[in-house]
PDB file of C-alpha atoms in Angstrom:
ATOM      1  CA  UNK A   1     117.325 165.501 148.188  1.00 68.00           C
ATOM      2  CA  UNK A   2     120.936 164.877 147.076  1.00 83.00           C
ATOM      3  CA  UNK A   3     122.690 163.091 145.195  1.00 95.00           C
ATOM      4  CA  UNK A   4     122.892 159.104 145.001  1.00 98.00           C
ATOM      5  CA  UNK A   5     125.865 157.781 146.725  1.00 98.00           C
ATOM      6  CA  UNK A   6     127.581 154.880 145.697  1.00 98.00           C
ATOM      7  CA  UNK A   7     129.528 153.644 148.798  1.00 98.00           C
ATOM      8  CA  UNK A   8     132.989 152.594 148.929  1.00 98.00           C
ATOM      9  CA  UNK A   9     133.767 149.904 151.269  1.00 98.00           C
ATOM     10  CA  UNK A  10     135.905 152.126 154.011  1.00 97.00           C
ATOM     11  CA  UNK A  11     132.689 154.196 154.554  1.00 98.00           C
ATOM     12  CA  UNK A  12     130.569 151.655 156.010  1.00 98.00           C
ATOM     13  CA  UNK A  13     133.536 149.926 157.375  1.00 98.00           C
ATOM     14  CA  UNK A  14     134.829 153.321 159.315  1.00 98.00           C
ATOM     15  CA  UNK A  15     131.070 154.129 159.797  1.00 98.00           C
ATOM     16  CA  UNK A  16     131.129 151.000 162.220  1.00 98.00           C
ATOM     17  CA  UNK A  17     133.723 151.204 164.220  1.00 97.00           C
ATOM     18  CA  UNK A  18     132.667 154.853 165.186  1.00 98.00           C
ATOM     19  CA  UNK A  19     133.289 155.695 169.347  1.00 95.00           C
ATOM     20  CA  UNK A  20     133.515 159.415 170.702  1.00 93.00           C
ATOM     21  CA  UNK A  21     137.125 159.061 170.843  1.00 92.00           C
ATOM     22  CA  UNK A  22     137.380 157.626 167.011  1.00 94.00           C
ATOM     23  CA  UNK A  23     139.703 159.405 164.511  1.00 96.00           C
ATOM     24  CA  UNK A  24     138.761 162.260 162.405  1.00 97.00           C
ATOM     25  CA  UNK A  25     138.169 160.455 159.153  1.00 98.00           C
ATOM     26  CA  UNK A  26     136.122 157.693 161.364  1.00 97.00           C
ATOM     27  CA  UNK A  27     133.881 160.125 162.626  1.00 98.00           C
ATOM     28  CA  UNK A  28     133.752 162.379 159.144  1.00 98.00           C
ATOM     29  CA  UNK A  29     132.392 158.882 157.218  1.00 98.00           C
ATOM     30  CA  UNK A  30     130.041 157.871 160.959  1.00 98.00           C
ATOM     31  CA  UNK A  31     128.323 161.823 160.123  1.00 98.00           C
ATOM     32  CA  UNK A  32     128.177 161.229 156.661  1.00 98.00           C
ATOM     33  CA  UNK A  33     126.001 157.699 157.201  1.00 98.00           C
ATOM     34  CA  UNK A  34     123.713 159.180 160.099  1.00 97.00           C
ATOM     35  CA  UNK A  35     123.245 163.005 157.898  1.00 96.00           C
ATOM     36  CA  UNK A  36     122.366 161.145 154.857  1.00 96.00           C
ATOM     37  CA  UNK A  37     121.379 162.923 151.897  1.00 94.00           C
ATOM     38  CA  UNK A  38     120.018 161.072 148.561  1.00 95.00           C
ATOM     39  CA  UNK A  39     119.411 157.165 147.981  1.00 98.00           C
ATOM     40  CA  UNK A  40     122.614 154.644 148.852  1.00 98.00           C
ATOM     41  CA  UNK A  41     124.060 152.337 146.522  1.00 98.00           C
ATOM     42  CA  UNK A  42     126.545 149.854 147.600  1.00 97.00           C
ATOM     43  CA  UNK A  43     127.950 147.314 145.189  1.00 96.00           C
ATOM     44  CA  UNK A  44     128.167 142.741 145.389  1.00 96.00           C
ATOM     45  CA  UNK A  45     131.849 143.754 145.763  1.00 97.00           C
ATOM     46  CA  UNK A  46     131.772 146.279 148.344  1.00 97.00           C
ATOM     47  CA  UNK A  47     129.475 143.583 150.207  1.00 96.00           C
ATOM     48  CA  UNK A  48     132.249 140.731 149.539  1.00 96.00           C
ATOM     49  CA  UNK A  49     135.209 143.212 150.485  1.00 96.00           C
ATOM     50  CA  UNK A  50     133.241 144.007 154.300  1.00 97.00           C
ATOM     51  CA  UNK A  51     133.383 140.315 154.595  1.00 96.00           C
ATOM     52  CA  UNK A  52     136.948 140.149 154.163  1.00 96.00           C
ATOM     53  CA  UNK A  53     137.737 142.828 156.295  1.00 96.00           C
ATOM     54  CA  UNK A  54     135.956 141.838 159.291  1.00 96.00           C
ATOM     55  CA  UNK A  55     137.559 138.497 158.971  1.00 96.00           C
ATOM     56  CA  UNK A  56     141.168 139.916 158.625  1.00 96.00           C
ATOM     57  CA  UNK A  57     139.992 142.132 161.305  1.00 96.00           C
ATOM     58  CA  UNK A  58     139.227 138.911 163.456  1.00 97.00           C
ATOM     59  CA  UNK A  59     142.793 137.334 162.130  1.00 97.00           C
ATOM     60  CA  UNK A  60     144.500 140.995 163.442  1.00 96.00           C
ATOM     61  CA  UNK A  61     143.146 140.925 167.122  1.00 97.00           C
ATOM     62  CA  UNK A  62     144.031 136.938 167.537  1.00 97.00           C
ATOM     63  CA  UNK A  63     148.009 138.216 166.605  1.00 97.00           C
ATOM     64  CA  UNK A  64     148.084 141.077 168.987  1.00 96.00           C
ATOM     65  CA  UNK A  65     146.534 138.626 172.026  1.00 96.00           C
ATOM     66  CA  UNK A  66     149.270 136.046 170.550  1.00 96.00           C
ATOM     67  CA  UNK A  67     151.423 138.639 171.231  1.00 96.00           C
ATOM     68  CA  UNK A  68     150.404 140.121 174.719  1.00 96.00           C
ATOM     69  CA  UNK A  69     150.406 135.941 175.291  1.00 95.00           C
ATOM     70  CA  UNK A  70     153.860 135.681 174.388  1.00 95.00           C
ATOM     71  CA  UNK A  71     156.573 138.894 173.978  1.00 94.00           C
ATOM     72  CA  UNK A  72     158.593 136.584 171.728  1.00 96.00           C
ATOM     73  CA  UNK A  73     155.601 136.186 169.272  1.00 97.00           C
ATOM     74  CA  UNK A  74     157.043 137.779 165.940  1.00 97.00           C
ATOM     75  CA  UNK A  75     154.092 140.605 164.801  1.00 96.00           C
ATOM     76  CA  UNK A  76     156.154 140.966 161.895  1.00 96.00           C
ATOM     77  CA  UNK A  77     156.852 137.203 160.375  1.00 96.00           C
ATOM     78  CA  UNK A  78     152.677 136.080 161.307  1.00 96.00           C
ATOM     79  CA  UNK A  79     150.994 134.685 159.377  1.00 96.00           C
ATOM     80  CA  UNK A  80     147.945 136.556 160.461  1.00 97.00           C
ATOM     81  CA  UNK A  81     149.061 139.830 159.427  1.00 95.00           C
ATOM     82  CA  UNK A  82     149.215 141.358 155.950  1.00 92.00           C
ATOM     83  CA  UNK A  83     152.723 143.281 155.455  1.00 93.00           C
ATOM     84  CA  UNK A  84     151.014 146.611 155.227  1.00 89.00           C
ATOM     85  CA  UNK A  85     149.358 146.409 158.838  1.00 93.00           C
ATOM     86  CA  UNK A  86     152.622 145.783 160.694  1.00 95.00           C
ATOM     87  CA  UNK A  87     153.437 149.395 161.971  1.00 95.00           C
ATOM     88  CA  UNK A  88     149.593 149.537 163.216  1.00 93.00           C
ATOM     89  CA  UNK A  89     149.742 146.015 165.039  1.00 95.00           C
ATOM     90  CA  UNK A  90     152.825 147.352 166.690  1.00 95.00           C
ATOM     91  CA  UNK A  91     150.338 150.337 167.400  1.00 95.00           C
ATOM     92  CA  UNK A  92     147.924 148.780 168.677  1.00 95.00           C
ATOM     93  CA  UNK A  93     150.209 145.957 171.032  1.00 96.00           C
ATOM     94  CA  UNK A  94     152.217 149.051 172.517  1.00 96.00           C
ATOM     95  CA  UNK A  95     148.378 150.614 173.108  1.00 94.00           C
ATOM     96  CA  UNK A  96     147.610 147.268 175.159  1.00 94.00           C
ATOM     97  CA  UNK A  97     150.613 145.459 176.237  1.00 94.00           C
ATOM     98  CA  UNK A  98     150.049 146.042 180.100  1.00 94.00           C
ATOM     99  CA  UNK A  99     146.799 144.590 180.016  1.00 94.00           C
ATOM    100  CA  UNK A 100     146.002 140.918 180.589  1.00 94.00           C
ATOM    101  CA  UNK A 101     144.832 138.731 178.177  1.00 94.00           C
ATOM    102  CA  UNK A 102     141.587 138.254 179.441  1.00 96.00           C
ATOM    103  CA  UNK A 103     140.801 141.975 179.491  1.00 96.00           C
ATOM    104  CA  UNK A 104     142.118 142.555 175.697  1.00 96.00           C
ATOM    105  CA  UNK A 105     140.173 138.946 174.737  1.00 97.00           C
ATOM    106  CA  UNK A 106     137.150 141.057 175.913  1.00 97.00           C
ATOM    107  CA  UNK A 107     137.712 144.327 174.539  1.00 96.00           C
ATOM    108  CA  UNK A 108     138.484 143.117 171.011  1.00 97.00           C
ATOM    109  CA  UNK A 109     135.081 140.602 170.953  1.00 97.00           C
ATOM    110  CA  UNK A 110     133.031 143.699 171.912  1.00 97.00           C
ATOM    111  CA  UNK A 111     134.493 146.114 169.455  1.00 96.00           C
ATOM    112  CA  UNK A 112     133.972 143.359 166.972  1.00 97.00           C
ATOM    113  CA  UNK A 113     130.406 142.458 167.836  1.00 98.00           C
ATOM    114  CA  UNK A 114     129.364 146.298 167.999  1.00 97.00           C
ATOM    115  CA  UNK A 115     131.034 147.008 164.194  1.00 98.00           C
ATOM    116  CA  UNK A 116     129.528 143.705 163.070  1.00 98.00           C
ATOM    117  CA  UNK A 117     126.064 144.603 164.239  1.00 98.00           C
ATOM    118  CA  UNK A 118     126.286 148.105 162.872  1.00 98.00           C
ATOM    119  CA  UNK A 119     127.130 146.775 159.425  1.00 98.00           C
ATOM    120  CA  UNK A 120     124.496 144.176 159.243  1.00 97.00           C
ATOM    121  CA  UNK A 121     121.879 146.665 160.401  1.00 98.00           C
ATOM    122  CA  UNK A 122     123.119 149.536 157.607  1.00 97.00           C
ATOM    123  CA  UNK A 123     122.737 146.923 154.586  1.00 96.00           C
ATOM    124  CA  UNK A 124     119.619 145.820 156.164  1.00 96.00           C
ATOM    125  CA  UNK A 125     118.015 149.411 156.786  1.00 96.00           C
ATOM    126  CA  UNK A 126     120.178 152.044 155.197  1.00 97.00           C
ATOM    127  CA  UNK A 127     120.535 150.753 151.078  1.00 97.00           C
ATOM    128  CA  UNK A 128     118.453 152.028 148.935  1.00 97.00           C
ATOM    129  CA  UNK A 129     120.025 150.118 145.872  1.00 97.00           C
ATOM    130  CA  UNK A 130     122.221 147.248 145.439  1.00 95.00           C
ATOM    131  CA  UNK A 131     124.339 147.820 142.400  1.00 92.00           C
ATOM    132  CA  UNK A 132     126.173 145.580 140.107  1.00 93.00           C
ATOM    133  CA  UNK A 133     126.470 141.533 141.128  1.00 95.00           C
ATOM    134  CA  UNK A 134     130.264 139.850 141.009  1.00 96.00           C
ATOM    135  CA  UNK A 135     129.867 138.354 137.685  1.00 96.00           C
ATOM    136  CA  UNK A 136     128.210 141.163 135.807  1.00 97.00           C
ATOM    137  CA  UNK A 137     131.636 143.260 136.661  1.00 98.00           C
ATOM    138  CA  UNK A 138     133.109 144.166 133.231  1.00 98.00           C
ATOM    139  CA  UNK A 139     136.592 142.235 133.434  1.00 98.00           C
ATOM    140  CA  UNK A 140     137.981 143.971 130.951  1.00 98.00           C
ATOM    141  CA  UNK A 141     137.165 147.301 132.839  1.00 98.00           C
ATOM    142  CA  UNK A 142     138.760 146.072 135.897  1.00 98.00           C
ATOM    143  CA  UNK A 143     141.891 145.380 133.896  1.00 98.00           C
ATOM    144  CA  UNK A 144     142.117 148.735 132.880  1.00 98.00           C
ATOM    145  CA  UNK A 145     141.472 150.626 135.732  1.00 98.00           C
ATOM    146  CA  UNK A 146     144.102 147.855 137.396  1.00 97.00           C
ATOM    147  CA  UNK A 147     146.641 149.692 135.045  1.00 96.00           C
ATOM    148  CA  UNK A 148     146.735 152.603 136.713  1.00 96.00           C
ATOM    149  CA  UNK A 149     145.308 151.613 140.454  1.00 95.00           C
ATOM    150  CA  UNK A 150     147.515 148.853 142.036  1.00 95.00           C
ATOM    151  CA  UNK A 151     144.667 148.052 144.189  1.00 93.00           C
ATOM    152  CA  UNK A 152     142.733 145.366 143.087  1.00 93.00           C
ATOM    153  CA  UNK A 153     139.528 145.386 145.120  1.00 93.00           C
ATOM    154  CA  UNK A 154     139.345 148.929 144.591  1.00 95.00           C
ATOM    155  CA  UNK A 155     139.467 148.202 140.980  1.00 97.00           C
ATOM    156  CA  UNK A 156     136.298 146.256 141.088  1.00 97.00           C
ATOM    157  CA  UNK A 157     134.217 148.642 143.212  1.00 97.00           C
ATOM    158  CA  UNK A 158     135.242 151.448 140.686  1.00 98.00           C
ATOM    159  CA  UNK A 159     134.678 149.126 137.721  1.00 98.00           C
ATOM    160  CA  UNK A 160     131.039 148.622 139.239  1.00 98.00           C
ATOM    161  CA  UNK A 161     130.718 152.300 139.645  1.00 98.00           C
ATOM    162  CA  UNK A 162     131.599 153.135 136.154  1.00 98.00           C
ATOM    163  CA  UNK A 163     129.345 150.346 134.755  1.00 98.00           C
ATOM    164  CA  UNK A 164     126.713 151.717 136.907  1.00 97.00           C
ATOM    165  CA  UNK A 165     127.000 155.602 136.053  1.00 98.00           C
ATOM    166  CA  UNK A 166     126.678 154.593 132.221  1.00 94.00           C
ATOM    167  CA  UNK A 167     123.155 155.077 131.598  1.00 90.00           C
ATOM    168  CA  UNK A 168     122.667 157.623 134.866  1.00 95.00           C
ATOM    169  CA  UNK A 169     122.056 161.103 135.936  1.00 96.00           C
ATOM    170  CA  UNK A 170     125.947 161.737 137.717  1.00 97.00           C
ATOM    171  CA  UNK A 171     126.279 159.937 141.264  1.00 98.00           C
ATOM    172  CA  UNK A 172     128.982 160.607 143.858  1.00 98.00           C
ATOM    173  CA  UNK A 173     131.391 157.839 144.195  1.00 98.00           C
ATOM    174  CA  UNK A 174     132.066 158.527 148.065  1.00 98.00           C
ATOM    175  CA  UNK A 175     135.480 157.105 149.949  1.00 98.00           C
ATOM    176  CA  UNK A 176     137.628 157.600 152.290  1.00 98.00           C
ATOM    177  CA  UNK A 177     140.920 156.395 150.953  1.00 95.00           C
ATOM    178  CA  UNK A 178     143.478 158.917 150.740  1.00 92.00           C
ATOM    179  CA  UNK A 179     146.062 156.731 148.906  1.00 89.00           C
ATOM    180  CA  UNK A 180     144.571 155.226 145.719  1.00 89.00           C
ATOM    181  CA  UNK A 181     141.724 157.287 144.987  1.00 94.00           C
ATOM    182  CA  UNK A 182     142.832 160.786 146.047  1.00 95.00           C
ATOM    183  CA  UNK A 183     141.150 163.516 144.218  1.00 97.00           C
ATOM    184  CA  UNK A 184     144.338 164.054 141.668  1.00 96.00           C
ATOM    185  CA  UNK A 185     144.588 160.108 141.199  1.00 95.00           C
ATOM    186  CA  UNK A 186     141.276 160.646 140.415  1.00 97.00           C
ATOM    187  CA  UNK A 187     141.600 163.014 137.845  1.00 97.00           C
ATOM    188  CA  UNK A 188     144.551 161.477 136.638  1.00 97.00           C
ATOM    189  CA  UNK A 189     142.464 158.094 135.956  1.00 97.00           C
ATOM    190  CA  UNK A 190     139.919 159.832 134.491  1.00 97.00           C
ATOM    191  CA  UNK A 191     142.310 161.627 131.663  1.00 97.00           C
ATOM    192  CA  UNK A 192     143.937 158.560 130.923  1.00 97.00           C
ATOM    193  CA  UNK A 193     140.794 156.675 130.350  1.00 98.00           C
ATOM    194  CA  UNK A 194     139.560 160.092 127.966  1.00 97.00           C
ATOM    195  CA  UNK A 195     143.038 159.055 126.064  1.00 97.00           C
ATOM    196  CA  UNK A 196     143.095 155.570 125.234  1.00 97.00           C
ATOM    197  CA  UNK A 197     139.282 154.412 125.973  1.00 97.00           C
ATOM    198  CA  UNK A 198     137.399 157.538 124.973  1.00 96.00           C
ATOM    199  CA  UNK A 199     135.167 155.679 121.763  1.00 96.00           C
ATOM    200  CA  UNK A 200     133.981 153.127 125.068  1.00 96.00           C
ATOM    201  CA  UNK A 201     132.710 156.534 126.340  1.00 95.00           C
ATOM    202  CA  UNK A 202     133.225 155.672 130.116  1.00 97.00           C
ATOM    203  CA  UNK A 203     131.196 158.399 132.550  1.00 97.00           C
ATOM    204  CA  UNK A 204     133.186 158.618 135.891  1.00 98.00           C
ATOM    205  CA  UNK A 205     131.139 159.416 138.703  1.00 98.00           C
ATOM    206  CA  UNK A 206     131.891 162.746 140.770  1.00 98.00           C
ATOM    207  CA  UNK A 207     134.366 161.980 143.654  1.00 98.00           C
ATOM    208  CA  UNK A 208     133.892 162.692 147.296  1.00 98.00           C
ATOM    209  CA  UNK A 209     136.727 161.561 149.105  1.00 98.00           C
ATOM    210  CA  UNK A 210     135.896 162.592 153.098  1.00 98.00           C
ATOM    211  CA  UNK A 211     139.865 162.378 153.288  1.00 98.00           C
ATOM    212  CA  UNK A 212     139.879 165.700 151.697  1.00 97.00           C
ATOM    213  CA  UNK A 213     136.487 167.308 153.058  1.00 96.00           C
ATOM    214  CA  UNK A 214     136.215 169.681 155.803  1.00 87.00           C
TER     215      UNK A 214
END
């Protein structure tokens, strides 16, 4: 038996929306779920941030079909769109822009429905351990982590991580985001924390970051 994981949201999320032609990283975190080794432990925020993803993902397909609708639709001024996904909407409408509406309609409800389903059924069958709630999250802790990660839902998850590990034998915090919590970042968190919190005596969990796996 392994170690426990606790789950960042992109695992589960990734996990989901697994196909045989999905990206590397999508079918690194899909293996990881279905080869699992040690107990699961996914956090109230990692719950709340799934939620919000598969509604922005819902808000994302409606622009693109706005889009294939009309050519003079702006991807880049809607409202539906968050600044950062811009280049992949554009992806994604040059990916589709010869089909019809009706056929991209369809093809976005049944990716949706399939990732949807697979999430409910891994928090029904697959956790072993739901970790800290929303309001137990250490605000405090948030704020500091915040002062080094710009992310702010990442800075919960970790906060319930750390709050978690406290009183533990170490768990692997497991993600699969290679631009806030890269294995240097990491580090880098971690030493700054050892300099200006170290009487709070913070235990990070041990990172595995699938971005940077074989």
């Amino acid at each position: 038996m392994g170690k426990d994981n606790f789950l960042d949201t992109n695992i589960i999320f990734h996990y989901s929306n697994y196909t045989d032609t999905a990206s590397k990283i999508i079918e690194k975190c899909y293996f990881f779920v279905k080869n699992k080794s040690g107990r699961f432990i996914l956090c109230w925020a990692v719950l709340k941030e799934l939620e919000e993803i598969t509604k922005k993902r819902a808000r994302f397909h409606k622009a693109i079909i706005e889009k294939i609708k009309d050519t003079t639709y702006s991807i880049e001024d809607s409202p539906l769109i968050s600044f950062r996904d811009i280049p992949f909407a554009k992806q994604i409408y040059e990916k589709y822009k010869n089909k019809s509406k009706e056929e991209i309609e369809k093809l976005f409800q049944i990716e949706r429905n399939s990732s949807e389903l697979k999430i409910k059924k891994f928090i029904q069958f697959s956790i072993d351990e739901r970790g800290i709630s929303l309001n137990q999250i250490d605000g405090e802790l948030i704020n500091k982590i915040h002062n080094i990660i710009p992310n702010h839902a990442d800075c919960k998850i970790l906060a319930s991580a750390l709050q978690l590990q406290k009183d533990r034998e170490l768990f692997l915090f497991v993600t699969a985001d290679g631009k806030d919590l890269d294995p240097n970042g990491y580090e880098f968190l971690k030493g700054q924390f050892e300099i200006n919190y170290s009487k709070e005596n913070w235990k990070f969990p041990e990172l595995l970051n699938l971005v940077y796996t074989n």
